[in-house]
Coordinates of C-alpha atoms in Angstrom, one line a residue:
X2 CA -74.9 -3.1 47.6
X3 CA -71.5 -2.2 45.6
X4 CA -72.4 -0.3 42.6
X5 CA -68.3 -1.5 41.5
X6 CA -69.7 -5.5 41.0
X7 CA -72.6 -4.9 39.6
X8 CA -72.8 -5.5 35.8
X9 CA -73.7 -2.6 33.4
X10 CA -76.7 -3.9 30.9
X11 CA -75.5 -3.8 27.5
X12 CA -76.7 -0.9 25.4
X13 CA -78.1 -0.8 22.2
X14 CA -76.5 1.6 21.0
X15 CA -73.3 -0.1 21.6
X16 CA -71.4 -1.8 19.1
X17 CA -71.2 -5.4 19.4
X18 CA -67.5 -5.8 17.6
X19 CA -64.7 -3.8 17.8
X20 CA -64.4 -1.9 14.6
X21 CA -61.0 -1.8 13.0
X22 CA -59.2 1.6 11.7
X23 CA -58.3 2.4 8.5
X24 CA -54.8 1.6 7.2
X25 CA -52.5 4.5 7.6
X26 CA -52.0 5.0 4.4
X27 CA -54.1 8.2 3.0
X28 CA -56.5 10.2 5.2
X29 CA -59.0 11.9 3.2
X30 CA -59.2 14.5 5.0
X31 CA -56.0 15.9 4.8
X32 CA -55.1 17.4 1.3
X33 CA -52.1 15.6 0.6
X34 CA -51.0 17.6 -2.4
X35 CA -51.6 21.1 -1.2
X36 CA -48.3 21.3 0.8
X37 CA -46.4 22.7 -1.5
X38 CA -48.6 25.9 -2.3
X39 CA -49.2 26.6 1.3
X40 CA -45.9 26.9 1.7
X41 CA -45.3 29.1 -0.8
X42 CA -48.4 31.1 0.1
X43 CA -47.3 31.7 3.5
X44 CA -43.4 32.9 2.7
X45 CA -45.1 35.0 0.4
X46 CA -47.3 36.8 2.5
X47 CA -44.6 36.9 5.4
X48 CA -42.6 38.6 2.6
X49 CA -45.5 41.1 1.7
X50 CA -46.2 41.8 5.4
X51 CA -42.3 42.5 5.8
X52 CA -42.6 45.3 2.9
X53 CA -45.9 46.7 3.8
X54 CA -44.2 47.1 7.4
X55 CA -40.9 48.3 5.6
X56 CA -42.9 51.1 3.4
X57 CA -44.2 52.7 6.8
X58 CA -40.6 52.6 9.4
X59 CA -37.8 50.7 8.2
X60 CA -36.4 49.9 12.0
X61 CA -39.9 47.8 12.5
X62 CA -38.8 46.6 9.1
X63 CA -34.8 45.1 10.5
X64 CA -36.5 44.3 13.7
X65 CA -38.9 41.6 12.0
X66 CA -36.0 40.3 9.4
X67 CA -33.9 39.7 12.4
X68 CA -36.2 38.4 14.9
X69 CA -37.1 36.0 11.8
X70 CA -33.6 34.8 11.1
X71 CA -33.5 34.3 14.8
X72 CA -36.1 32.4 15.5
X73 CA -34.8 30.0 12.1
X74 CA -31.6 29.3 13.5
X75 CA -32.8 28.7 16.6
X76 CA -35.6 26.1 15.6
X77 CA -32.7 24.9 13.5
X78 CA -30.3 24.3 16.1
X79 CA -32.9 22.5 18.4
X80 CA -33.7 20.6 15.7
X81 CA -30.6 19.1 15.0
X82 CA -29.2 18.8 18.7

């Protein structure tokens, strides 16, 4: 007996139309107008983690700054190759 031919009983859990999804218009689950804040929220505390770093050894300091503007021209340049 091939188990490939045979034909699966239909479930009842199953659903019996194909259900359609949502137009891709506005997710509620995504908080559309917090973008902005994060953003700001992040430099900010990259800023304060740079100075808290500073205060203690300012070579740690340069290293982050420049390892930072490294890694922002980089994105940038593969990002508009």
């Amino acid at each position: 007996m091939n188990l490939f031919l045979q034909e699966m009983p239909a479930s009842e859990l199953a659903p019996k139309a194909v259900q359609e999804t949502p137009a891709p218009g506005k997710d509620p689950l995504i908080a559309q107008g917090l973008q902005k804040e994060q953003y700001i929220g992040i430099i900010g505390l990259a800023i304060a983690l740079v100075a808290a770093v500073g205060f203690f050894s300012r070579r740690v300091e340069y290293a982050i700054g420049l390892a930072v503007i490294l890694s922002a021209s980089l994105i940038a340049l593969f990002l508009f190759l």
